[in-house]
Amino acid sequence: MYISGVKSMPVCTVVALFGGMILALHSGVQFIKYGQQDFVPVLMINIMNKEMGSFLTAIIITAFSGAAMAAELGTMKVSEEIDALEMMSINPVSYLVMPRVVSMLLMLPALSVYTIVLGVSGGAIVSYFQLGITTEAYYRMVFESIWIKDIYVGLLKSVVFALIISSISCANGLKAGGGALGVGQATRVSVVSSYLMVLIVGYIITALFYGGFV
């Protein structure tokens, strides 16, 4: 939980804050041409809630915690520590995998909320200094544009992403073989597979809830 949460926070802070600032700047430059810069707060909260909050966090956690899980379990596998656990009648899944899955399920949604708050705050900074939108007006429009559906879809994505990342990382770690080279390969495969699955599943959830199915 410490690796999945606390140690990931500095990276999440930088990515969320500056990601929000970049998004607000690019959208604001386009909106201001038509005198519609007041739509920037609406855009920010919608994008961060529906997509970017959970997606950015999942990408960071995959690189930070998913890779660590695969490498740690892979090292234990090639050094026969997992075989030793099985000889002592200790189930490696319940002893090693489940705590990592649970910690990911707890921390990724929490970090997603943190990322959303910081991303929207980054948009507020750009809106105030470069788009002429006061902080009070910005946050008023943000709160007026929050929909309950967007919140639970974003949280659902973060929970599903947590399951995907932890499951893929642990599975590849437990399948590692061939010494240090095998550990490296397992780590690489887990990161790439997690990225691809996060993208695919993220689209499916978006299509289900915003494509007229739900």
mmCIF file with all atom_site columns, C-alpha atoms in Angstrom:
data_model
loop_
_atom_site.group_PDB
_atom_site.id
_atom_site.type_symbol
_atom_site.label_atom_id
_atom_site.label_alt_id
_atom_site.label_comp_id
_atom_site.label_asym_id
_atom_site.label_entity_id
_atom_site.label_seq_id
_atom_site.pdbx_PDB_ins_code
_atom_site.Cartn_x
_atom_site.Cartn_y
_atom_site.Cartn_z
_atom_site.occupancy
_atom_site.B_iso_or_equiv
_atom_site.pdbx_formal_charge
_atom_site.auth_seq_id
_atom_site.auth_comp_id
_atom_site.auth_asym_id
_atom_site.auth_atom_id
_atom_site.pdbx_PDB_model_num
ATOM 1   C CA . MET A 1 1   ? 0.000   0.000   0.000   1.00 0.00 ? 1   MET A CA 1
ATOM 2   C CA . TYR A 1 2   ? 2.940   2.299   0.715   1.00 0.00 ? 2   TYR A CA 1
ATOM 3   C CA . ILE A 1 3   ? 4.383   1.747   -2.779  1.00 0.00 ? 3   ILE A CA 1
ATOM 4   C CA . SER A 1 4   ? 0.987   1.891   -4.520  1.00 0.00 ? 4   SER A CA 1
ATOM 5   C CA . GLY A 1 5   ? -0.089  5.013   -2.668  1.00 0.00 ? 5   GLY A CA 1
ATOM 6   C CA . VAL A 1 6   ? 2.369   7.180   -0.778  1.00 0.00 ? 6   VAL A CA 1
ATOM 7   C CA . LYS A 1 7   ? 5.392   6.714   -3.042  1.00 0.00 ? 7   LYS A CA 1
ATOM 8   C CA . SER A 1 8   ? 3.272   7.353   -6.144  1.00 0.00 ? 8   SER A CA 1
ATOM 9   C CA . MET A 1 9   ? 1.870   10.659  -4.887  1.00 0.00 ? 9   MET A CA 1
ATOM 10  C CA . PRO A 1 10  ? 4.760   12.943  -5.966  1.00 0.00 ? 10  PRO A CA 1
ATOM 11  C CA . VAL A 1 11  ? 4.544   11.656  -9.543  1.00 0.00 ? 11  VAL A CA 1
ATOM 12  C CA . CYS A 1 12  ? 0.732   11.906  -9.515  1.00 0.00 ? 12  CYS A CA 1
ATOM 13  C CA . THR A 1 13  ? 1.007   15.459  -8.209  1.00 0.00 ? 13  THR A CA 1
ATOM 14  C CA . VAL A 1 14  ? 3.276   16.660  -11.006 1.00 0.00 ? 14  VAL A CA 1
ATOM 15  C CA . VAL A 1 15  ? 1.448   14.800  -13.790 1.00 0.00 ? 15  VAL A CA 1
ATOM 16  C CA . ALA A 1 16  ? -2.037  15.847  -12.633 1.00 0.00 ? 16  ALA A CA 1
ATOM 17  C CA . LEU A 1 17  ? -1.200  19.487  -11.957 1.00 0.00 ? 17  LEU A CA 1
ATOM 18  C CA . PHE A 1 18  ? 0.686   20.155  -15.165 1.00 0.00 ? 18  PHE A CA 1
ATOM 19  C CA . GLY A 1 19  ? -1.600  17.894  -17.199 1.00 0.00 ? 19  GLY A CA 1
ATOM 20  C CA . GLY A 1 20  ? -4.539  20.005  -16.060 1.00 0.00 ? 20  GLY A CA 1
ATOM 21  C CA . MET A 1 21  ? -2.668  23.198  -16.861 1.00 0.00 ? 21  MET A CA 1
ATOM 22  C CA . ILE A 1 22  ? -1.805  21.987  -20.368 1.00 0.00 ? 22  ILE A CA 1
ATOM 23  C CA . LEU A 1 23  ? -5.386  20.886  -21.038 1.00 0.00 ? 23  LEU A CA 1
ATOM 24  C CA . ALA A 1 24  ? -6.798  24.199  -19.816 1.00 0.00 ? 24  ALA A CA 1
ATOM 25  C CA . LEU A 1 25  ? -4.279  26.199  -21.830 1.00 0.00 ? 25  LEU A CA 1
ATOM 26  C CA . HIS A 1 26  ? -4.896  24.390  -25.115 1.00 0.00 ? 26  HIS A CA 1
ATOM 27  C CA . SER A 1 27  ? -8.678  24.393  -24.761 1.00 0.00 ? 27  SER A CA 1
ATOM 28  C CA . GLY A 1 28  ? -8.710  27.987  -23.530 1.00 0.00 ? 28  GLY A CA 1
ATOM 29  C CA . VAL A 1 29  ? -6.704  29.213  -26.517 1.00 0.00 ? 29  VAL A CA 1
ATOM 30  C CA . GLN A 1 30  ? -9.317  27.705  -28.825 1.00 0.00 ? 30  GLN A CA 1
ATOM 31  C CA . PHE A 1 31  ? -12.356 28.821  -26.816 1.00 0.00 ? 31  PHE A CA 1
ATOM 32  C CA . ILE A 1 32  ? -11.107 32.385  -26.441 1.00 0.00 ? 32  ILE A CA 1
ATOM 33  C CA . LYS A 1 33  ? -11.167 32.829  -30.238 1.00 0.00 ? 33  LYS A CA 1
ATOM 34  C CA . TYR A 1 34  ? -14.951 32.589  -30.049 1.00 0.00 ? 34  TYR A CA 1
ATOM 35  C CA . GLY A 1 35  ? -15.354 34.341  -26.709 1.00 0.00 ? 35  GLY A CA 1
ATOM 36  C CA . GLN A 1 36  ? -16.323 31.074  -25.022 1.00 0.00 ? 36  GLN A CA 1
ATOM 37  C CA . GLN A 1 37  ? -13.472 30.724  -22.521 1.00 0.00 ? 37  GLN A CA 1
ATOM 38  C CA . ASP A 1 38  ? -16.049 30.278  -19.742 1.00 0.00 ? 38  ASP A CA 1
ATOM 39  C CA . PHE A 1 39  ? -16.496 26.722  -21.004 1.00 0.00 ? 39  PHE A CA 1
ATOM 40  C CA . VAL A 1 40  ? -12.982 25.787  -19.832 1.00 0.00 ? 40  VAL A CA 1
ATOM 41  C CA . PRO A 1 41  ? -14.104 24.868  -16.270 1.00 0.00 ? 41  PRO A CA 1
ATOM 42  C CA . VAL A 1 42  ? -16.910 22.714  -17.687 1.00 0.00 ? 42  VAL A CA 1
ATOM 43  C CA . LEU A 1 43  ? -14.488 20.936  -20.004 1.00 0.00 ? 43  LEU A CA 1
ATOM 44  C CA . MET A 1 44  ? -11.946 20.405  -17.228 1.00 0.00 ? 44  MET A CA 1
ATOM 45  C CA . ILE A 1 45  ? -14.274 18.755  -14.730 1.00 0.00 ? 45  ILE A CA 1
ATOM 46  C CA . ASN A 1 46  ? -15.931 16.612  -17.404 1.00 0.00 ? 46  ASN A CA 1
ATOM 47  C CA . ILE A 1 47  ? -12.694 15.305  -18.892 1.00 0.00 ? 47  ILE A CA 1
ATOM 48  C CA . MET A 1 48  ? -10.990 14.786  -15.530 1.00 0.00 ? 48  MET A CA 1
ATOM 49  C CA . ASN A 1 49  ? -14.028 13.040  -14.016 1.00 0.00 ? 49  ASN A CA 1
ATOM 50  C CA . LYS A 1 50  ? -14.898 10.838  -16.971 1.00 0.00 ? 50  LYS A CA 1
ATOM 51  C CA . GLU A 1 51  ? -11.505 9.944   -18.386 1.00 0.00 ? 51  GLU A CA 1
ATOM 52  C CA . MET A 1 52  ? -8.256  11.578  -17.409 1.00 0.00 ? 52  MET A CA 1
ATOM 53  C CA . GLY A 1 53  ? -8.410  11.163  -13.629 1.00 0.00 ? 53  GLY A CA 1
ATOM 54  C CA . SER A 1 54  ? -8.587  7.380   -13.654 1.00 0.00 ? 54  SER A CA 1
ATOM 55  C CA . PHE A 1 55  ? -6.540  6.993   -16.851 1.00 0.00 ? 55  PHE A CA 1
ATOM 56  C CA . LEU A 1 56  ? -3.571  9.129   -15.772 1.00 0.00 ? 56  LEU A CA 1
ATOM 57  C CA . THR A 1 57  ? -3.515  7.440   -12.382 1.00 0.00 ? 57  THR A CA 1
ATOM 58  C CA . ALA A 1 58  ? -3.637  3.980   -13.960 1.00 0.00 ? 58  ALA A CA 1
ATOM 59  C CA . ILE A 1 59  ? -0.701  4.811   -16.241 1.00 0.00 ? 59  ILE A CA 1
ATOM 60  C CA . ILE A 1 60  ? 1.365   6.088   -13.313 1.00 0.00 ? 60  ILE A CA 1
ATOM 61  C CA . ILE A 1 61  ? 0.478   3.144   -11.069 1.00 0.00 ? 61  ILE A CA 1
ATOM 62  C CA . THR A 1 62  ? 1.294   0.664   -13.840 1.00 0.00 ? 62  THR A CA 1
ATOM 63  C CA . ALA A 1 63  ? 4.772   2.109   -14.273 1.00 0.00 ? 63  ALA A CA 1
ATOM 64  C CA . PHE A 1 64  ? 5.313   2.566   -10.560 1.00 0.00 ? 64  PHE A CA 1
ATOM 65  C CA . SER A 1 65  ? 3.582   -0.279  -8.730  1.00 0.00 ? 65  SER A CA 1
ATOM 66  C CA . GLY A 1 66  ? 2.668   -2.771  -11.448 1.00 0.00 ? 66  GLY A CA 1
ATOM 67  C CA . ALA A 1 67  ? 6.267   -3.084  -12.584 1.00 0.00 ? 67  ALA A CA 1
ATOM 68  C CA . ALA A 1 68  ? 7.406   -3.425  -8.966  1.00 0.00 ? 68  ALA A CA 1
ATOM 69  C CA . MET A 1 69  ? 4.886   -6.213  -8.334  1.00 0.00 ? 69  MET A CA 1
ATOM 70  C CA . ALA A 1 70  ? 5.969   -8.169  -11.402 1.00 0.00 ? 70  ALA A CA 1
ATOM 71  C CA . ALA A 1 71  ? 9.670   -7.736  -10.622 1.00 0.00 ? 71  ALA A CA 1
ATOM 72  C CA . GLU A 1 72  ? 9.299   -8.671  -6.955  1.00 0.00 ? 72  GLU A CA 1
ATOM 73  C CA . LEU A 1 73  ? 7.217   -11.778 -7.571  1.00 0.00 ? 73  LEU A CA 1
ATOM 74  C CA . GLY A 1 74  ? 9.382   -12.714 -10.550 1.00 0.00 ? 74  GLY A CA 1
ATOM 75  C CA . THR A 1 75  ? 12.507  -12.524 -8.400  1.00 0.00 ? 75  THR A CA 1
ATOM 76  C CA . MET A 1 76  ? 10.850  -14.697 -5.762  1.00 0.00 ? 76  MET A CA 1
ATOM 77  C CA . LYS A 1 77  ? 9.864   -17.181 -8.461  1.00 0.00 ? 77  LYS A CA 1
ATOM 78  C CA . VAL A 1 78  ? 13.308  -17.570 -10.047 1.00 0.00 ? 78  VAL A CA 1
ATOM 79  C CA . SER A 1 79  ? 14.995  -17.740 -6.635  1.00 0.00 ? 79  SER A CA 1
ATOM 80  C CA . GLU A 1 80  ? 12.592  -20.570 -5.673  1.00 0.00 ? 80  GLU A CA 1
ATOM 81  C CA . GLU A 1 81  ? 11.126  -18.675 -2.722  1.00 0.00 ? 81  GLU A CA 1
ATOM 82  C CA . ILE A 1 82  ? 7.620   -19.389 -4.003  1.00 0.00 ? 82  ILE A CA 1
ATOM 83  C CA . ASP A 1 83  ? 8.452   -23.099 -4.254  1.00 0.00 ? 83  ASP A CA 1
ATOM 84  C CA . ALA A 1 84  ? 9.577   -22.945 -0.631  1.00 0.00 ? 84  ALA A CA 1
ATOM 85  C CA . LEU A 1 85  ? 6.250   -21.407 0.379   1.00 0.00 ? 85  LEU A CA 1
ATOM 86  C CA . GLU A 1 86  ? 4.370   -24.188 -1.403  1.00 0.00 ? 86  GLU A CA 1
ATOM 87  C CA . MET A 1 87  ? 6.491   -26.805 0.377   1.00 0.00 ? 87  MET A CA 1
ATOM 88  C CA . MET A 1 88  ? 5.388   -25.237 3.678   1.00 0.00 ? 88  MET A CA 1
ATOM 89  C CA . SER A 1 89  ? 1.738   -25.538 2.509   1.00 0.00 ? 89  SER A CA 1
ATOM 90  C CA . ILE A 1 90  ? 1.404   -21.757 2.154   1.00 0.00 ? 90  ILE A CA 1
ATOM 91  C CA . ASN A 1 91  ? -0.713  -20.687 -0.805  1.00 0.00 ? 91  ASN A CA 1
ATOM 92  C CA . PRO A 1 92  ? 1.321   -18.089 -2.769  1.00 0.00 ? 92  PRO A CA 1
ATOM 93  C CA . VAL A 1 93  ? -1.837  -16.494 -4.168  1.00 0.00 ? 93  VAL A CA 1
ATOM 94  C CA . SER A 1 94  ? -3.431  -15.782 -0.791  1.00 0.00 ? 94  SER A CA 1
ATOM 95  C CA . TYR A 1 95  ? -0.104  -14.917 0.856   1.00 0.00 ? 95  TYR A CA 1
ATOM 96  C CA . LEU A 1 96  ? 1.554   -12.824 -1.873  1.00 0.00 ? 96  LEU A CA 1
ATOM 97  C CA . VAL A 1 97  ? -1.005  -11.868 -4.521  1.00 0.00 ? 97  VAL A CA 1
ATOM 98  C CA . MET A 1 98  ? -4.156  -10.957 -2.590  1.00 0.00 ? 98  MET A CA 1
ATOM 99  C CA . PRO A 1 99  ? -2.522  -8.311  -0.347  1.00 0.00 ? 99  PRO A CA 1
ATOM 100 C CA . ARG A 1 100 ? -1.161  -6.590  -3.453  1.00 0.00 ? 100 ARG A CA 1
ATOM 101 C CA . VAL A 1 101 ? -4.530  -6.716  -5.212  1.00 0.00 ? 101 VAL A CA 1
ATOM 102 C CA . VAL A 1 102 ? -6.337  -5.320  -2.160  1.00 0.00 ? 102 VAL A CA 1
ATOM 103 C CA . SER A 1 103 ? -3.818  -2.501  -1.715  1.00 0.00 ? 103 SER A CA 1
ATOM 104 C CA . MET A 1 104 ? -4.190  -1.581  -5.386  1.00 0.00 ? 104 MET A CA 1
ATOM 105 C CA . LEU A 1 105 ? -7.991  -1.635  -5.085  1.00 0.00 ? 105 LEU A CA 1
ATOM 106 C CA . LEU A 1 106 ? -7.791  0.786   -2.167  1.00 0.00 ? 106 LEU A CA 1
ATOM 107 C CA . MET A 1 107 ? -5.127  3.156   -3.438  1.00 0.00 ? 107 MET A CA 1
ATOM 108 C CA . LEU A 1 108 ? -5.894  3.587   -7.142  1.00 0.00 ? 108 LEU A CA 1
ATOM 109 C CA . PRO A 1 109 ? -9.418  5.031   -6.611  1.00 0.00 ? 109 PRO A CA 1
ATOM 110 C CA . ALA A 1 110 ? -8.069  7.301   -3.866  1.00 0.00 ? 110 ALA A CA 1
ATOM 111 C CA . LEU A 1 111 ? -5.248  8.516   -6.106  1.00 0.00 ? 111 LEU A CA 1
ATOM 112 C CA . SER A 1 112 ? -7.729  9.013   -8.953  1.00 0.00 ? 112 SER A CA 1
ATOM 113 C CA . VAL A 1 113 ? -9.735  11.433  -6.807  1.00 0.00 ? 113 VAL A CA 1
ATOM 114 C CA . TYR A 1 114 ? -6.483  13.171  -5.848  1.00 0.00 ? 114 TYR A CA 1
ATOM 115 C CA . THR A 1 115 ? -5.523  13.424  -9.531  1.00 0.00 ? 115 THR A CA 1
ATOM 116 C CA . ILE A 1 116 ? -8.918  14.881  -10.473 1.00 0.00 ? 116 ILE A CA 1
ATOM 117 C CA . VAL A 1 117 ? -8.700  17.546  -7.760  1.00 0.00 ? 117 VAL A CA 1
ATOM 118 C CA . LEU A 1 118 ? -5.172  18.548  -8.764  1.00 0.00 ? 118 LEU A CA 1
ATOM 119 C CA . GLY A 1 119 ? -5.953  18.502  -12.487 1.00 0.00 ? 119 GLY A CA 1
ATOM 120 C CA . VAL A 1 120 ? -8.939  20.796  -12.011 1.00 0.00 ? 120 VAL A CA 1
ATOM 121 C CA . SER A 1 121 ? -6.829  23.024  -9.753  1.00 0.00 ? 121 SER A CA 1
ATOM 122 C CA . GLY A 1 122 ? -4.162  23.239  -12.459 1.00 0.00 ? 122 GLY A CA 1
ATOM 123 C CA . GLY A 1 123 ? -6.881  24.390  -14.833 1.00 0.00 ? 123 GLY A CA 1
ATOM 124 C CA . ALA A 1 124 ? -7.901  27.050  -12.305 1.00 0.00 ? 124 ALA A CA 1
ATOM 125 C CA . ILE A 1 125 ? -4.350  28.451  -12.245 1.00 0.00 ? 125 ILE A CA 1
ATOM 126 C CA . VAL A 1 126 ? -4.191  28.788  -16.028 1.00 0.00 ? 126 VAL A CA 1
ATOM 127 C CA . SER A 1 127 ? -7.740  30.159  -16.201 1.00 0.00 ? 127 SER A CA 1
ATOM 128 C CA . TYR A 1 128 ? -6.944  32.880  -13.676 1.00 0.00 ? 128 TYR A CA 1
ATOM 129 C CA . PHE A 1 129 ? -3.591  34.025  -15.023 1.00 0.00 ? 129 PHE A CA 1
ATOM 130 C CA . GLN A 1 130 ? -4.052  33.509  -18.771 1.00 0.00 ? 130 GLN A CA 1
ATOM 131 C CA . LEU A 1 131 ? -7.761  33.335  -19.563 1.00 0.00 ? 131 LEU A CA 1
ATOM 132 C CA . GLY A 1 132 ? -9.144  36.011  -17.273 1.00 0.00 ? 132 GLY A CA 1
ATOM 133 C CA . ILE A 1 133 ? -11.497 33.703  -15.363 1.00 0.00 ? 133 ILE A CA 1
ATOM 134 C CA . THR A 1 134 ? -11.653 34.419  -11.642 1.00 0.00 ? 134 THR A CA 1
ATOM 135 C CA . THR A 1 135 ? -11.108 31.543  -9.226  1.00 0.00 ? 135 THR A CA 1
ATOM 136 C CA . GLU A 1 136 ? -14.579 32.009  -7.763  1.00 0.00 ? 136 GLU A CA 1
ATOM 137 C CA . ALA A 1 137 ? -16.249 31.854  -11.178 1.00 0.00 ? 137 ALA A CA 1
ATOM 138 C CA . TYR A 1 138 ? -14.099 28.892  -12.210 1.00 0.00 ? 138 TYR A CA 1
ATOM 139 C CA . TYR A 1 139 ? -15.005 26.722  -9.237  1.00 0.00 ? 139 TYR A CA 1
ATOM 140 C CA . ARG A 1 140 ? -18.643 27.778  -9.333  1.00 0.00 ? 140 ARG A CA 1
ATOM 141 C CA . MET A 1 141 ? -18.888 26.477  -12.901 1.00 0.00 ? 141 MET A CA 1
ATOM 142 C CA . VAL A 1 142 ? -16.956 23.354  -11.937 1.00 0.00 ? 142 VAL A CA 1
ATOM 143 C CA . PHE A 1 143 ? -19.397 22.463  -9.156  1.00 0.00 ? 143 PHE A CA 1
ATOM 144 C CA . GLU A 1 144 ? -22.393 23.296  -11.341 1.00 0.00 ? 144 GLU A CA 1
ATOM 145 C CA . SER A 1 145 ? -21.076 20.892  -13.997 1.00 0.00 ? 145 SER A CA 1
ATOM 146 C CA . ILE A 1 146 ? -20.513 17.871  -11.743 1.00 0.00 ? 146 ILE A CA 1
ATOM 147 C CA . TRP A 1 147 ? -22.828 14.944  -12.472 1.00 0.00 ? 147 TRP A CA 1
ATOM 148 C CA . ILE A 1 148 ? -23.209 11.948  -10.155 1.00 0.00 ? 148 ILE A CA 1
ATOM 149 C CA . LYS A 1 149 ? -23.005 9.590   -13.133 1.00 0.00 ? 149 LYS A CA 1
ATOM 150 C CA . ASP A 1 150 ? -19.580 10.962  -14.076 1.00 0.00 ? 150 ASP A CA 1
ATOM 151 C CA . ILE A 1 151 ? -18.331 10.387  -10.531 1.00 0.00 ? 151 ILE A CA 1
ATOM 152 C CA . TYR A 1 152 ? -19.377 6.755   -10.293 1.00 0.00 ? 152 TYR A CA 1
ATOM 153 C CA . VAL A 1 153 ? -18.197 5.966   -13.827 1.00 0.00 ? 153 VAL A CA 1
ATOM 154 C CA . GLY A 1 154 ? -14.794 7.431   -12.978 1.00 0.00 ? 154 GLY A CA 1
ATOM 155 C CA . LEU A 1 155 ? -14.620 5.431   -9.745  1.00 0.00 ? 155 LEU A CA 1
ATOM 156 C CA . LEU A 1 156 ? -15.753 2.282   -11.549 1.00 0.00 ? 156 LEU A CA 1
ATOM 157 C CA . LYS A 1 157 ? -12.948 2.725   -14.056 1.00 0.00 ? 157 LYS A CA 1
ATOM 158 C CA . SER A 1 158 ? -10.373 3.161   -11.300 1.00 0.00 ? 158 SER A CA 1
ATOM 159 C CA . VAL A 1 159 ? -11.532 -0.029  -9.549  1.00 0.00 ? 159 VAL A CA 1
ATOM 160 C CA . VAL A 1 160 ? -11.496 -2.029  -12.798 1.00 0.00 ? 160 VAL A CA 1
ATOM 161 C CA . PHE A 1 161 ? -8.078  -0.617  -13.720 1.00 0.00 ? 161 PHE A CA 1
ATOM 162 C CA . ALA A 1 162 ? -6.758  -1.604  -10.289 1.00 0.00 ? 162 ALA A CA 1
ATOM 163 C CA . LEU A 1 163 ? -7.932  -5.189  -10.819 1.00 0.00 ? 163 LEU A CA 1
ATOM 164 C CA . ILE A 1 164 ? -6.417  -5.293  -14.304 1.00 0.00 ? 164 ILE A CA 1
ATOM 165 C CA . ILE A 1 165 ? -3.024  -3.892  -13.313 1.00 0.00 ? 165 ILE A CA 1
ATOM 166 C CA . SER A 1 166 ? -2.593  -5.971  -10.158 1.00 0.00 ? 166 SER A CA 1
ATOM 167 C CA . SER A 1 167 ? -3.816  -9.207  -11.774 1.00 0.00 ? 167 SER A CA 1
ATOM 168 C CA . ILE A 1 168 ? -1.637  -8.888  -14.879 1.00 0.00 ? 168 ILE A CA 1
ATOM 169 C CA . SER A 1 169 ? 1.442   -7.841  -12.900 1.00 0.00 ? 169 SER A CA 1
ATOM 170 C CA . CYS A 1 170 ? 1.136   -10.625 -10.341 1.00 0.00 ? 170 CYS A CA 1
ATOM 171 C CA . ALA A 1 171 ? 0.346   -13.272 -12.969 1.00 0.00 ? 171 ALA A CA 1
ATOM 172 C CA . ASN A 1 172 ? 3.388   -12.375 -15.052 1.00 0.00 ? 172 ASN A CA 1
ATOM 173 C CA . GLY A 1 173 ? 5.589   -12.264 -11.974 1.00 0.00 ? 173 GLY A CA 1
ATOM 174 C CA . LEU A 1 174 ? 4.502   -15.741 -10.903 1.00 0.00 ? 174 LEU A CA 1
ATOM 175 C CA . LYS A 1 175 ? 5.172   -17.097 -14.405 1.00 0.00 ? 175 LYS A CA 1
ATOM 176 C CA . ALA A 1 176 ? 8.708   -15.682 -14.602 1.00 0.00 ? 176 ALA A CA 1
ATOM 177 C CA . GLY A 1 177 ? 11.542  -18.059 -15.321 1.00 0.00 ? 177 GLY A CA 1
ATOM 178 C CA . GLY A 1 178 ? 15.087  -18.076 -16.620 1.00 0.00 ? 178 GLY A CA 1
ATOM 179 C CA . GLY A 1 179 ? 16.868  -15.931 -14.058 1.00 0.00 ? 179 GLY A CA 1
ATOM 180 C CA . ALA A 1 180 ? 17.272  -12.172 -14.196 1.00 0.00 ? 180 ALA A CA 1
ATOM 181 C CA . LEU A 1 181 ? 16.437  -12.080 -17.917 1.00 0.00 ? 181 LEU A CA 1
ATOM 182 C CA . GLY A 1 182 ? 13.113  -13.770 -17.249 1.00 0.00 ? 182 GLY A CA 1
ATOM 183 C CA . VAL A 1 183 ? 12.294  -11.271 -14.506 1.00 0.00 ? 183 VAL A CA 1
ATOM 184 C CA . GLY A 1 184 ? 12.968  -8.398  -16.902 1.00 0.00 ? 184 GLY A CA 1
ATOM 185 C CA . GLN A 1 185 ? 10.791  -9.958  -19.583 1.00 0.00 ? 185 GLN A CA 1
ATOM 186 C CA . ALA A 1 186 ? 7.952   -10.571 -17.115 1.00 0.00 ? 186 ALA A CA 1
ATOM 187 C CA . THR A 1 187 ? 8.111   -6.961  -15.962 1.00 0.00 ? 187 THR A CA 1
ATOM 188 C CA . ARG A 1 188 ? 8.077   -5.614  -19.522 1.00 0.00 ? 188 ARG A CA 1
ATOM 189 C CA . VAL A 1 189 ? 5.178   -7.834  -20.571 1.00 0.00 ? 189 VAL A CA 1
ATOM 190 C CA . SER A 1 190 ? 3.153   -6.877  -17.491 1.00 0.00 ? 190 SER A CA 1
ATOM 191 C CA . VAL A 1 191 ? 3.596   -3.146  -18.114 1.00 0.00 ? 191 VAL A CA 1
ATOM 192 C CA . VAL A 1 192 ? 2.768   -3.321  -21.832 1.00 0.00 ? 192 VAL A CA 1
ATOM 193 C CA . SER A 1 193 ? -0.201  -5.649  -21.284 1.00 0.00 ? 193 SER A CA 1
ATOM 194 C CA . SER A 1 194 ? -1.563  -3.431  -18.510 1.00 0.00 ? 194 SER A CA 1
ATOM 195 C CA . TYR A 1 195 ? -1.323  -0.321  -20.700 1.00 0.00 ? 195 TYR A CA 1
ATOM 196 C CA . LEU A 1 196 ? -3.167  -2.021  -23.551 1.00 0.00 ? 196 LEU A CA 1
ATOM 197 C CA . MET A 1 197 ? -5.896  -3.447  -21.323 1.00 0.00 ? 197 MET A CA 1
ATOM 198 C CA . VAL A 1 198 ? -6.431  -0.113  -19.555 1.00 0.00 ? 198 VAL A CA 1
ATOM 199 C CA . LEU A 1 199 ? -6.970  1.574   -22.936 1.00 0.00 ? 199 LEU A CA 1
ATOM 200 C CA . ILE A 1 200 ? -9.297  -1.126  -24.267 1.00 0.00 ? 200 ILE A CA 1
ATOM 201 C CA . VAL A 1 201 ? -11.365 -1.552  -21.099 1.00 0.00 ? 201 VAL A CA 1
ATOM 202 C CA . GLY A 1 202 ? -11.510 2.212   -20.581 1.00 0.00 ? 202 GLY A CA 1
ATOM 203 C CA . TYR A 1 203 ? -13.065 2.605   -24.016 1.00 0.00 ? 203 TYR A CA 1
ATOM 204 C CA . ILE A 1 204 ? -15.542 -0.216  -23.370 1.00 0.00 ? 204 ILE A CA 1
ATOM 205 C CA . ILE A 1 205 ? -16.730 1.349   -20.098 1.00 0.00 ? 205 ILE A CA 1
ATOM 206 C CA . THR A 1 206 ? -17.047 4.768   -21.752 1.00 0.00 ? 206 THR A CA 1
ATOM 207 C CA . ALA A 1 207 ? -19.021 3.272   -24.638 1.00 0.00 ? 207 ALA A CA 1
ATOM 208 C CA . LEU A 1 208 ? -21.327 1.418   -22.253 1.00 0.00 ? 208 LEU A CA 1
ATOM 209 C CA . PHE A 1 209 ? -22.185 4.458   -20.130 1.00 0.00 ? 209 PHE A CA 1
ATOM 210 C CA . TYR A 1 210 ? -21.989 7.284   -22.665 1.00 0.00 ? 210 TYR A CA 1
ATOM 211 C CA . GLY A 1 211 ? -22.737 5.498   -25.914 1.00 0.00 ? 211 GLY A CA 1
ATOM 212 C CA . GLY A 1 212 ? -26.432 5.073   -25.206 1.00 0.00 ? 212 GLY A CA 1
ATOM 213 C CA . PHE A 1 213 ? -26.214 1.597   -23.666 1.00 0.00 ? 213 PHE A CA 1
ATOM 214 C CA . VAL A 1 214 ? -26.671 2.561   -19.993 1.00 0.00 ? 214 VAL A CA 1
#
